[in-house]
Tab-separated table of C-alpha atoms in Angstrom:
chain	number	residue	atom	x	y	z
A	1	UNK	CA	-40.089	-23.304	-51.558
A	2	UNK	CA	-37.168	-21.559	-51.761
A	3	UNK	CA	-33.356	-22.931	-52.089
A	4	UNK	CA	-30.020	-21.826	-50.494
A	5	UNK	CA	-26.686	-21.834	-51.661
A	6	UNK	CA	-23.569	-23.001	-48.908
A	7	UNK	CA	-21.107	-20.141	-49.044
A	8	UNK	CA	-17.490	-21.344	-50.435
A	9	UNK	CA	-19.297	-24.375	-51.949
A	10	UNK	CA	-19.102	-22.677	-55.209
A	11	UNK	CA	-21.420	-25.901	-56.815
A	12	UNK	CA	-24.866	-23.772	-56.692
A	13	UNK	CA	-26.398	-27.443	-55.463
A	14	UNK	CA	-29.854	-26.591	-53.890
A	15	UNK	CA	-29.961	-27.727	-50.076
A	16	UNK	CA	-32.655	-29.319	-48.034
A	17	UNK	CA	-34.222	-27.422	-45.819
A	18	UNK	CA	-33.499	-28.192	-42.306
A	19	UNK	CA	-35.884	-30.268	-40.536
A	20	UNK	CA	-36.043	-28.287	-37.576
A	21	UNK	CA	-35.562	-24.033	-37.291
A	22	UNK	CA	-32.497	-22.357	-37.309
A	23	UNK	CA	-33.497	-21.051	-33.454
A	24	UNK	CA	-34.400	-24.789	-32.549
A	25	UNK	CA	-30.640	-26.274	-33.482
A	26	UNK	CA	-28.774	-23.483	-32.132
A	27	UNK	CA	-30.555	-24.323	-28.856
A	28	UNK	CA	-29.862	-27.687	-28.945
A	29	UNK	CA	-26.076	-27.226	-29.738
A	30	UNK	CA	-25.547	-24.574	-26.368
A	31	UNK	CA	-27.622	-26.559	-24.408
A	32	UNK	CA	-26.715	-30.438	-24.968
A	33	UNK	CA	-29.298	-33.307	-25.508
A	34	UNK	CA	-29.478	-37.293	-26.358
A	35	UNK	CA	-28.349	-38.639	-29.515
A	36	UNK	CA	-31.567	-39.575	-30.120
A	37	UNK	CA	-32.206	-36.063	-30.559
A	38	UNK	CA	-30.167	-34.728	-32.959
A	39	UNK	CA	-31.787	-32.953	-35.803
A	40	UNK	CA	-30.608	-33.563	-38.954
A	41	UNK	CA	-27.873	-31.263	-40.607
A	42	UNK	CA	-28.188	-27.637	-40.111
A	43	UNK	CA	-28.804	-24.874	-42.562
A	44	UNK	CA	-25.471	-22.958	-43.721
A	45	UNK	CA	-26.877	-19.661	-41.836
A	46	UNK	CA	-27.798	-21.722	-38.823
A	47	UNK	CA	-23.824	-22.837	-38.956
A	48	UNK	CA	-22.644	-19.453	-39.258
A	49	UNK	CA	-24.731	-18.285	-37.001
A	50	UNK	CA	-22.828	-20.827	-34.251
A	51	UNK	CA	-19.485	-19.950	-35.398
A	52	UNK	CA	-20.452	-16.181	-34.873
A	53	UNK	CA	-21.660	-17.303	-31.189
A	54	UNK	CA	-18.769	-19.227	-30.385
A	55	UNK	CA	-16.707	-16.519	-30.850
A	56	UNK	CA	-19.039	-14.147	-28.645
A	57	UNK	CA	-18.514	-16.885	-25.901
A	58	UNK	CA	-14.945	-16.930	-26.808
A	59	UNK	CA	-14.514	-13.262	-26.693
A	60	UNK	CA	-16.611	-13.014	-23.271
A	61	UNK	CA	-14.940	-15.657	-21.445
A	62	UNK	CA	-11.839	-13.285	-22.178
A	63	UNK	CA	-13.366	-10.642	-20.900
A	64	UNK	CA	-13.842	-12.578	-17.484
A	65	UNK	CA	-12.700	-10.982	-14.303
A	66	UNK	CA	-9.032	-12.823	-13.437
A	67	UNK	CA	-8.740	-13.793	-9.725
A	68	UNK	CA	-5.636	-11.713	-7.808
A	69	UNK	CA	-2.825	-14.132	-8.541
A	70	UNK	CA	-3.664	-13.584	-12.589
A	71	UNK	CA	-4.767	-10.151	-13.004
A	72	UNK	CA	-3.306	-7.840	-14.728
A	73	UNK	CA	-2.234	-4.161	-15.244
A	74	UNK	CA	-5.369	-1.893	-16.502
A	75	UNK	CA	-4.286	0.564	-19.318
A	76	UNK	CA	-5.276	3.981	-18.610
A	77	UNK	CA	-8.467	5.370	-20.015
A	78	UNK	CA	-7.477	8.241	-22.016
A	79	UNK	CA	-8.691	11.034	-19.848
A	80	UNK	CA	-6.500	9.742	-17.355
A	81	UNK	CA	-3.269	11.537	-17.451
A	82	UNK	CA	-0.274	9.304	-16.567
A	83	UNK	CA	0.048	9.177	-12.749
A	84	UNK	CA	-3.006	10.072	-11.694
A	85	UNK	CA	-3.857	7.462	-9.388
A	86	UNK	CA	-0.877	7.652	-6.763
A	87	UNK	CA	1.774	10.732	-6.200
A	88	UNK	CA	5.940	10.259	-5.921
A	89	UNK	CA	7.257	7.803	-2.764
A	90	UNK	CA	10.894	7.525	-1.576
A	91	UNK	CA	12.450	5.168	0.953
A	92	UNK	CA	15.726	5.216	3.177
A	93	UNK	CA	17.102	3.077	5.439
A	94	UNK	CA	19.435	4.375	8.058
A	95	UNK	CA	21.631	2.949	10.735
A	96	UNK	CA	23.084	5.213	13.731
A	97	UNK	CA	26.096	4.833	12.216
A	98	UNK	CA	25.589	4.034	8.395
A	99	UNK	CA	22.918	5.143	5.968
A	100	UNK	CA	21.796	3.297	3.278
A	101	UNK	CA	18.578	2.951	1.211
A	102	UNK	CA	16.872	2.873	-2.153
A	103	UNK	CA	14.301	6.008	-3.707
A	104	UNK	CA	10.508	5.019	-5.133
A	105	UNK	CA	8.113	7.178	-5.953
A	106	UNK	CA	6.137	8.176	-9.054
A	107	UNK	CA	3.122	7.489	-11.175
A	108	UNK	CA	0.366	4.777	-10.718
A	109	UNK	CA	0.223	0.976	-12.080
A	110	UNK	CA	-3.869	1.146	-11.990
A	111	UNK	CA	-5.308	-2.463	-11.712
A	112	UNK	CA	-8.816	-2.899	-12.302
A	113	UNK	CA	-11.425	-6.148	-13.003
A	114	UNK	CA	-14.719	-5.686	-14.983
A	115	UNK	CA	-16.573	-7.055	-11.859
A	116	UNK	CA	-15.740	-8.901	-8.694
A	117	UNK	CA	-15.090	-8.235	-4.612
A	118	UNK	CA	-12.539	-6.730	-2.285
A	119	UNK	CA	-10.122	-9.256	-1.044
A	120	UNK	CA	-7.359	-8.940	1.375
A	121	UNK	CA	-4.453	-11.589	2.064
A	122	UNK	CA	-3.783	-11.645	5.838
A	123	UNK	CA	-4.810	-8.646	6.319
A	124	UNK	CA	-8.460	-9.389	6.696
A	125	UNK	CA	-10.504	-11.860	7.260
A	126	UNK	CA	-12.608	-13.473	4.227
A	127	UNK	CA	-15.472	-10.894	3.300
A	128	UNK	CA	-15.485	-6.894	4.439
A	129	UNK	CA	-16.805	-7.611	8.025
A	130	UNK	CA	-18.992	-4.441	8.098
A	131	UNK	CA	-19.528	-2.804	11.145
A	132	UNK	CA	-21.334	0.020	12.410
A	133	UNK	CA	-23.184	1.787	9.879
A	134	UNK	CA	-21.960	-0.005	6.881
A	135	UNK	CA	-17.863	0.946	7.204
A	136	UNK	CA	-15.344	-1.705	7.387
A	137	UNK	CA	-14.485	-3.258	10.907
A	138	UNK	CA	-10.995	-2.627	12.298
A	139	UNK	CA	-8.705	-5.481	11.685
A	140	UNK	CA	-7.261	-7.602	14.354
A	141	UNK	CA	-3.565	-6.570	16.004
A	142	UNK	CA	-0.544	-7.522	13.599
A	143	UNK	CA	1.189	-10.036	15.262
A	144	UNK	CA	3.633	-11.412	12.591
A	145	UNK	CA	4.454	-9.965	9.352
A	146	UNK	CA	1.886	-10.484	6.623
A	147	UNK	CA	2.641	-12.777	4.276
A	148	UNK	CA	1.708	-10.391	0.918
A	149	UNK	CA	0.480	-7.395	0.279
A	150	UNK	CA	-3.496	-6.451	1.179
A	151	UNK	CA	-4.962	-7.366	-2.521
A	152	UNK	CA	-6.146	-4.228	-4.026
A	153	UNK	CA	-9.747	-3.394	-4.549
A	154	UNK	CA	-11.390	-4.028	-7.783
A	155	UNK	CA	-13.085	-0.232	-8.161
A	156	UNK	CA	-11.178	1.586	-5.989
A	157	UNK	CA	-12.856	4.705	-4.180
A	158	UNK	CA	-11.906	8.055	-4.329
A	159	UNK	CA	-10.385	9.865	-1.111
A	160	UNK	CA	-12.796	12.675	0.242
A	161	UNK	CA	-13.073	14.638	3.236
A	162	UNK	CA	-15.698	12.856	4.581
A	163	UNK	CA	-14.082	9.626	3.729
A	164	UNK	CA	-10.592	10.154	3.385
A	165	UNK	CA	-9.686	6.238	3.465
A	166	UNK	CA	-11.994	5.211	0.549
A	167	UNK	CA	-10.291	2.844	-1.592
A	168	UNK	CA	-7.447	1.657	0.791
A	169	UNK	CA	-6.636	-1.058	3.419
A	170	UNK	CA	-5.985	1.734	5.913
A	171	UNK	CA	-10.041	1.794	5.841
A	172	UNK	CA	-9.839	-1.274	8.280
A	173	UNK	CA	-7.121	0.275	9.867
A	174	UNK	CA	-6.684	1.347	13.487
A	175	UNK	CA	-6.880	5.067	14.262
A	176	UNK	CA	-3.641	7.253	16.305
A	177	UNK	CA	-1.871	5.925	19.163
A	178	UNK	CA	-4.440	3.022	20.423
A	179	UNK	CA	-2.916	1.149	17.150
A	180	UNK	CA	0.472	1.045	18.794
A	181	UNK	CA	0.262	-2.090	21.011
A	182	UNK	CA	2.956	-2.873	23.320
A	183	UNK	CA	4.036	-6.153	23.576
A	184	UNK	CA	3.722	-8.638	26.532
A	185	UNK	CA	6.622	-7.740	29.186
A	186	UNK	CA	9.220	-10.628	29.536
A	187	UNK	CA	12.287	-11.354	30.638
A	188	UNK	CA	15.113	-11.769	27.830
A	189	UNK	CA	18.703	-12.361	27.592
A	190	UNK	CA	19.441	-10.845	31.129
A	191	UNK	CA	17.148	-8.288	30.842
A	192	UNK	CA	14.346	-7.642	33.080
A	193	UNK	CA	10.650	-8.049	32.611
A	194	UNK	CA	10.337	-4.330	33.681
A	195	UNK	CA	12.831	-3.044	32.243
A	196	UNK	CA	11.401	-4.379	28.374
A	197	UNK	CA	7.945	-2.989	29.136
A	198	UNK	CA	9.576	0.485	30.292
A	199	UNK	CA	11.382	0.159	26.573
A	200	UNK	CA	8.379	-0.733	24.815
A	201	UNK	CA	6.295	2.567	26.640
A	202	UNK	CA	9.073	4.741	25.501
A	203	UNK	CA	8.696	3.485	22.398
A	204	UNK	CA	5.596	3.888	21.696
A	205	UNK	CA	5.923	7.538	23.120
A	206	UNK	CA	8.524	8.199	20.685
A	207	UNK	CA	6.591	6.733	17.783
A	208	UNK	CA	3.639	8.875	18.882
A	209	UNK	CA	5.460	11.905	19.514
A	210	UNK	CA	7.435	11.686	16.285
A	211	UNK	CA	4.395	10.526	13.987
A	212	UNK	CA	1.087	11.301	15.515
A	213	UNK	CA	1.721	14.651	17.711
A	214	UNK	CA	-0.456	17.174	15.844
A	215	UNK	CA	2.009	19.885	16.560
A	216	UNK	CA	4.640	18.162	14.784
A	217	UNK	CA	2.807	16.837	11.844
A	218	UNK	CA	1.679	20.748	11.174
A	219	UNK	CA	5.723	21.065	10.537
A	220	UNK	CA	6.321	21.827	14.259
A	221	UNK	CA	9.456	21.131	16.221
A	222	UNK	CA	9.487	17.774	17.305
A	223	UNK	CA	10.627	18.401	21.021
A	224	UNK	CA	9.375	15.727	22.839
A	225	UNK	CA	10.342	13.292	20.410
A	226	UNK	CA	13.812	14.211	20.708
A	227	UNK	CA	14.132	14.268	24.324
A	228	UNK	CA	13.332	10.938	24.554
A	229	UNK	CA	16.971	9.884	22.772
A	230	UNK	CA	19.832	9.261	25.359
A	231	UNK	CA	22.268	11.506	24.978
A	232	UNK	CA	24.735	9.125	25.678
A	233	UNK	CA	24.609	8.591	22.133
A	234	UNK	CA	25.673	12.353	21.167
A	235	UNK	CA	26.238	11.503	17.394
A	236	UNK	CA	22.128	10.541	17.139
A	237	UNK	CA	20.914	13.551	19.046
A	238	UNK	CA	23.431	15.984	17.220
A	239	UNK	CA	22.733	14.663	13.801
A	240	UNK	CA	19.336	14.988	14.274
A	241	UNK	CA	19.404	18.227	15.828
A	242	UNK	CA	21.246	19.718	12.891
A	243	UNK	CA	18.651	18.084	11.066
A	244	UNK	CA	15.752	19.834	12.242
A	245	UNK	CA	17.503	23.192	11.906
A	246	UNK	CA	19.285	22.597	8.136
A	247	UNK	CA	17.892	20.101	6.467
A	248	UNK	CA	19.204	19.062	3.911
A	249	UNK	CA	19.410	15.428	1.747
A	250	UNK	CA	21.956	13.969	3.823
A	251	UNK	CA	20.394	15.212	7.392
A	252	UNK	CA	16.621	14.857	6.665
A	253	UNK	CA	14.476	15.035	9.823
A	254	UNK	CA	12.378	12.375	7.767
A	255	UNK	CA	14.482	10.184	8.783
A	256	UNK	CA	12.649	10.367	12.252
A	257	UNK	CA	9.625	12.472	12.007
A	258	UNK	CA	6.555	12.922	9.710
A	259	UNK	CA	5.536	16.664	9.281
A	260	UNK	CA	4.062	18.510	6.247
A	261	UNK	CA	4.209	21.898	4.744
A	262	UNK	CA	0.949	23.438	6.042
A	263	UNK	CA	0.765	25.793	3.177
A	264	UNK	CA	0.211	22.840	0.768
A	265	UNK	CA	-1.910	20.523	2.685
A	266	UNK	CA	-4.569	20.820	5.203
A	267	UNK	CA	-4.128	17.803	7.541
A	268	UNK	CA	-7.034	15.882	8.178
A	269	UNK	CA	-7.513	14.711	11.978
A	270	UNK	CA	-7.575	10.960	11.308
A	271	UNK	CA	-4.274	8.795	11.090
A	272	UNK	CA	-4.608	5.050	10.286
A	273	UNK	CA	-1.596	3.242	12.037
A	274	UNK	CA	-0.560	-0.794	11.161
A	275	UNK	CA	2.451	-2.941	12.696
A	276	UNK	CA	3.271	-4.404	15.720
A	277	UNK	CA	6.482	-4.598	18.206
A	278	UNK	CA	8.419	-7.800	18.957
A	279	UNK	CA	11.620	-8.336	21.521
A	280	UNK	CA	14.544	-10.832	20.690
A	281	UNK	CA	17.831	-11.058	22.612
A	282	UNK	CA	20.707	-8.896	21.701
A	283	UNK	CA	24.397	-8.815	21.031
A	284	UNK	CA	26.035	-9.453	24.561
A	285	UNK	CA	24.512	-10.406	27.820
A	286	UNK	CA	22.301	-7.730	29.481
A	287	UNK	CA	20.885	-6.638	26.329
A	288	UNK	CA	17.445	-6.773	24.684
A	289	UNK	CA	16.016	-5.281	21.341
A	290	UNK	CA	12.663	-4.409	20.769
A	291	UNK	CA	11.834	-3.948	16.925
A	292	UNK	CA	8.924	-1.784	15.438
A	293	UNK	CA	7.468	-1.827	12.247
A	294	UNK	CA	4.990	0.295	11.695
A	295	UNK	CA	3.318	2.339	9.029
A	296	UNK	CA	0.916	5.793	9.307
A	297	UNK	CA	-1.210	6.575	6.479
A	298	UNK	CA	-1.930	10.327	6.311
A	299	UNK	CA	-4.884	12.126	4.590
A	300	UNK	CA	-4.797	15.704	3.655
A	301	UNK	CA	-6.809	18.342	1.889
A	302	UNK	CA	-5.021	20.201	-1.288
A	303	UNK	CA	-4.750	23.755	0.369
A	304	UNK	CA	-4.849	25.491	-2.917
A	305	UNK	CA	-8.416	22.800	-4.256
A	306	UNK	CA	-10.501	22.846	-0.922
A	307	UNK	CA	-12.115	19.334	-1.176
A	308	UNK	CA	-9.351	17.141	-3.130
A	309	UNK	CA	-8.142	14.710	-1.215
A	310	UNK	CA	-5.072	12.608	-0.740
A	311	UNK	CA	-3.164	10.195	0.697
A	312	UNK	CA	0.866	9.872	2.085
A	313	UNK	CA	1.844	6.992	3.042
A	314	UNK	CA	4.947	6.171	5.594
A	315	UNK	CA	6.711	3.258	7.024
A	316	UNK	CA	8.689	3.453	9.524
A	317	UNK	CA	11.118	0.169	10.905
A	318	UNK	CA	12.595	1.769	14.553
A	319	UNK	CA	14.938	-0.802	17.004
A	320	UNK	CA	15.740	-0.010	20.487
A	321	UNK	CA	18.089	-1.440	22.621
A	322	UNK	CA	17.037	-1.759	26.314
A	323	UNK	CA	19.875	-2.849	28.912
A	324	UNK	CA	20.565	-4.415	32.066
A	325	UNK	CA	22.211	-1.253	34.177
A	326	UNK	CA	24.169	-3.716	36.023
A	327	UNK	CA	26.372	-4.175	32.810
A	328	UNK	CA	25.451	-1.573	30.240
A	329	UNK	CA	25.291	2.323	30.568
A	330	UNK	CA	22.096	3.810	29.496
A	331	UNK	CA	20.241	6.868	30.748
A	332	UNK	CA	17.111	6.109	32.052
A	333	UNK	CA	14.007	7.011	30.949
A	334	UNK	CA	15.500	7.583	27.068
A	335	UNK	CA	16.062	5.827	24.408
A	336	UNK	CA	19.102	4.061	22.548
A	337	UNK	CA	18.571	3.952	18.857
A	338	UNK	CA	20.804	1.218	17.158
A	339	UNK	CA	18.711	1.117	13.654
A	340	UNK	CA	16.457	3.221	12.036
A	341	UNK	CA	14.874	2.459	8.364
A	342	UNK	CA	11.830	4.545	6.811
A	343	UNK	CA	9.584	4.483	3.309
A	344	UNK	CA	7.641	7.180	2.286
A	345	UNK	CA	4.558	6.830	-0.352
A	346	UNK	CA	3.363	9.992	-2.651
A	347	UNK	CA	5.750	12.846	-1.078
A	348	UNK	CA	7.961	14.903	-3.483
A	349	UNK	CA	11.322	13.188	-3.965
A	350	UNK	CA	13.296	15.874	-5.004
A	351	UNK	CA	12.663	18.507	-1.798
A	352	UNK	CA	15.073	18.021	1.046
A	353	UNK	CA	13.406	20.773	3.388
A	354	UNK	CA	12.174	18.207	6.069
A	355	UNK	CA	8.315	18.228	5.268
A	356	UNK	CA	6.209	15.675	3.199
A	357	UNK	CA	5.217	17.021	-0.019
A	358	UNK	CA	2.057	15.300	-1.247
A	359	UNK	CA	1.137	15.057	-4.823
A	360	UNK	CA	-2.805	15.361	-5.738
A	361	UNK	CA	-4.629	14.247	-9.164
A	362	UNK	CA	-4.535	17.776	-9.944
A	363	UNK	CA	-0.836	18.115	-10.150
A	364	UNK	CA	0.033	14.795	-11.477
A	365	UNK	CA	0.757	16.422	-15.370
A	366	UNK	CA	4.097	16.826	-16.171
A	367	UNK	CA	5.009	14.204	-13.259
A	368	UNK	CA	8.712	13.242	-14.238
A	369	UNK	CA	9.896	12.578	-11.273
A	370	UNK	CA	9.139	8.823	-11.310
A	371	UNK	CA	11.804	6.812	-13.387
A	372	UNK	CA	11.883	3.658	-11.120
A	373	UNK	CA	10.169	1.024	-10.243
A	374	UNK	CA	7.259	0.555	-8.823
A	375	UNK	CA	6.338	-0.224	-5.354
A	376	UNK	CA	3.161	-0.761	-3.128
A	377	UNK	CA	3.677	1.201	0.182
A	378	UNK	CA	0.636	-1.206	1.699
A	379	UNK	CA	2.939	-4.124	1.297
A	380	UNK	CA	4.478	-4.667	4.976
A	381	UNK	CA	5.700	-8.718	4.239
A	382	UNK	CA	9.283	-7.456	3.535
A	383	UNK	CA	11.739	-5.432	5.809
A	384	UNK	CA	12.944	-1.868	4.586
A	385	UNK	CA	16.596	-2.620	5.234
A	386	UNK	CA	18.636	-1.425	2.254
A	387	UNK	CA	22.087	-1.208	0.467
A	388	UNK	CA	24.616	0.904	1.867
A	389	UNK	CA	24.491	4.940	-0.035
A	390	UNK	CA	21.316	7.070	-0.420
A	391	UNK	CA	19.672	5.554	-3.805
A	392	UNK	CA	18.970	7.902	-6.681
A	393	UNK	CA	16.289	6.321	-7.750
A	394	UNK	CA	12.686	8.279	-7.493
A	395	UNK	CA	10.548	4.646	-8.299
A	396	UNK	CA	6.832	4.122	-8.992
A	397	UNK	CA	4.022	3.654	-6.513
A	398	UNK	CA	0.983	1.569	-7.563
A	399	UNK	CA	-1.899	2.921	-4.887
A	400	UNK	CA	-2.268	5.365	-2.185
């Protein structure tokens, strides 16, 4: 029979050999049992043999997936150049008679879980709801402003042509102009029932026109867009005019309209549209504002990498004011502007030429144009209103 010697004991005392195996108490101490039970005093192998496992169970419970209100920030891997998850965003707020705003855009804060399930916070309803042939169904209207962000996905999908929404809420998204719901017709503050659905159709014709018209998104002249503002307010229609003809940083037809630079990008049919419309009194008798908030995520093809596929991202917070002709002048069957505010995700921050300038993975090297902070330009729970001044600041987007 041979002895053993307990390491650090440094007496060279021969031990008894344990009355049961090694296997046979290591079982017993993972898996519980009566006191009755208890074998008698374990070999010093069998005890560092435990310690070893306790610090596997240790070490694995670290690894554990943390649930969305604990997780954290996933270093890159080191093939993964810096920023090559999302492209640069900016965001502006302007007033028709004030512009203010703040810039984002940049390189990606990646967040990943070893294993786990896509969850959404208002946005969804518990589970992925899968409809027809295994995609995501369509979420219900927006009818308040979320209350957080949609969570993000544990292994986000890739963007491809035949799936250009892989990876993002938009994939539960409504498509194009059905997404813009008016709201219920009502009187308010003088105003008449009509009269607020007549503002809420223009509206949505402007939003379409401005956002969704093929035409204009392929860098085209935004025509019917524009004729739907009331010339009574000349400042507006000038300014935006001169826009669309010199653009420049402080007249960018972003401000209004999404287009792209066809040359870059080939546009891909599909736009996923989220928000909603809501009416509240306004300043003075006889007046009514209806407020829309919503955002259009775009998916395009790299022009010069046929198949590589990204997203833009932009959000768009438009007020109207509709009036009671008895007391107000207005033109009718226009539009009167009093606020506009926008946020754009992955478009170049530094070109003024009044196109969206997507960034793909395959340009994202050499990125410096993101020095801010970062943003998510899925998160609609807070309003785009801004400081007064055009920020400097080109910020950080964490997904597309």
């Amino acid at each position: 029979m041979g002895c053993t010697v307990e390491q650090g004991s440094g007496t060279g005392k021969p031990e008894r050999e344990p009355s049961i195996s090694d296997e046979e108490w290591l079982r017993f101490q993972r898996e519980g049992g009566d006191v009755a039970d208890v074998p008698k005093e374990p070999s010093a192998r069998a005890r560092m043999v435990a310690a070893r496992l306790r610090e596997l169970d240790a070490e694995a419970a670290r690894r554990q997936p943390r649930r969305w209100w604990e997780r954290k920030a996933k270093e890159p891997e080191p093939w993964q150049p810096d920023g090559w998850r999302t492209g640069p965003a900016w965001q502006g707020t302007r007033g028709r008679r004030n512009r203010s705003g703040r810039w984002i855009a940049g390189f990606v804060a990646l967040f990943a879980v070893s294993a786990g399930v896509v969850t959404y916070l208002d946005d969804a309803a518990p589970g992925l709801d899968l409809g027809r042939g295994g995609e995501a169904a369509p979420l219900p209207a927006e009818t308040a402003a979320p209350s957080a962000a949609p969570a993000d996905e544990v292994f986000p999908d890739r963007p491809t042509l035949k799936e250009p929404f892989n990876g993002s809420p938009a994939q539960r998204w409504e498509s194009g102009a059905d997404a813009v719901e008016l709201p219920e017709a009502e009187a308010v503050n003088g105003v008449s029932a009509e009269r607020v659905a007549d503002g809420a159709r223009l509206l949505k014709e402007f939003l379409v026109a401005a956002n969704l018209d093929p035409e204009v998104l392929a860098g085209g002249e935004p025509t019917d867009a524009v004729a739907l503002l009331d010339p009574i307010g000349r400042e507006l229609v000038q300014e935006t005019r001169e826009s669309l003809a010199s653009p420049s940083r402080e007249r960018d037809p972003l401000w209004l309209f999404s287009r792209f630079d066809t040359d870059e990008v080939n546009l891909i049919e599909d736009v996923r549209v989220r928000g909603r419309m809501e009416v509240t009194a306004g300043e003075g008798k006889g007046k009514a504002v209806i407020a829309s908030d919503y955002s259009f995520v775009y998916a395009v093809e790299n022009a010069d990498v046929p198949g590589e596929v990204t997203r833009t991202l932009v959000r768009r917070e438009i007020h109207v004011e509709v009036v009671d002709p008895a007391r107000w002048e207005a033109t009718e069957g226009t539009l009167w502007l009093t606020e506009y505010n926008m946020e754009v995700g992955n478009s170049s921050c530094s070109v003024y030429d009044g196109l969206l300038h997507p960034t793909f993975d395959s340009d994202r090297m050499g990125d410096g144009e993101a020095t801010g902070p970062t943003a998510d330009p899925y998160d609609r729970s807070e309003s785009l209103g801004g400081e007064d001044g055009l920020g400097e600041e080109c910020g950080v987007v964490s997904r597309i």
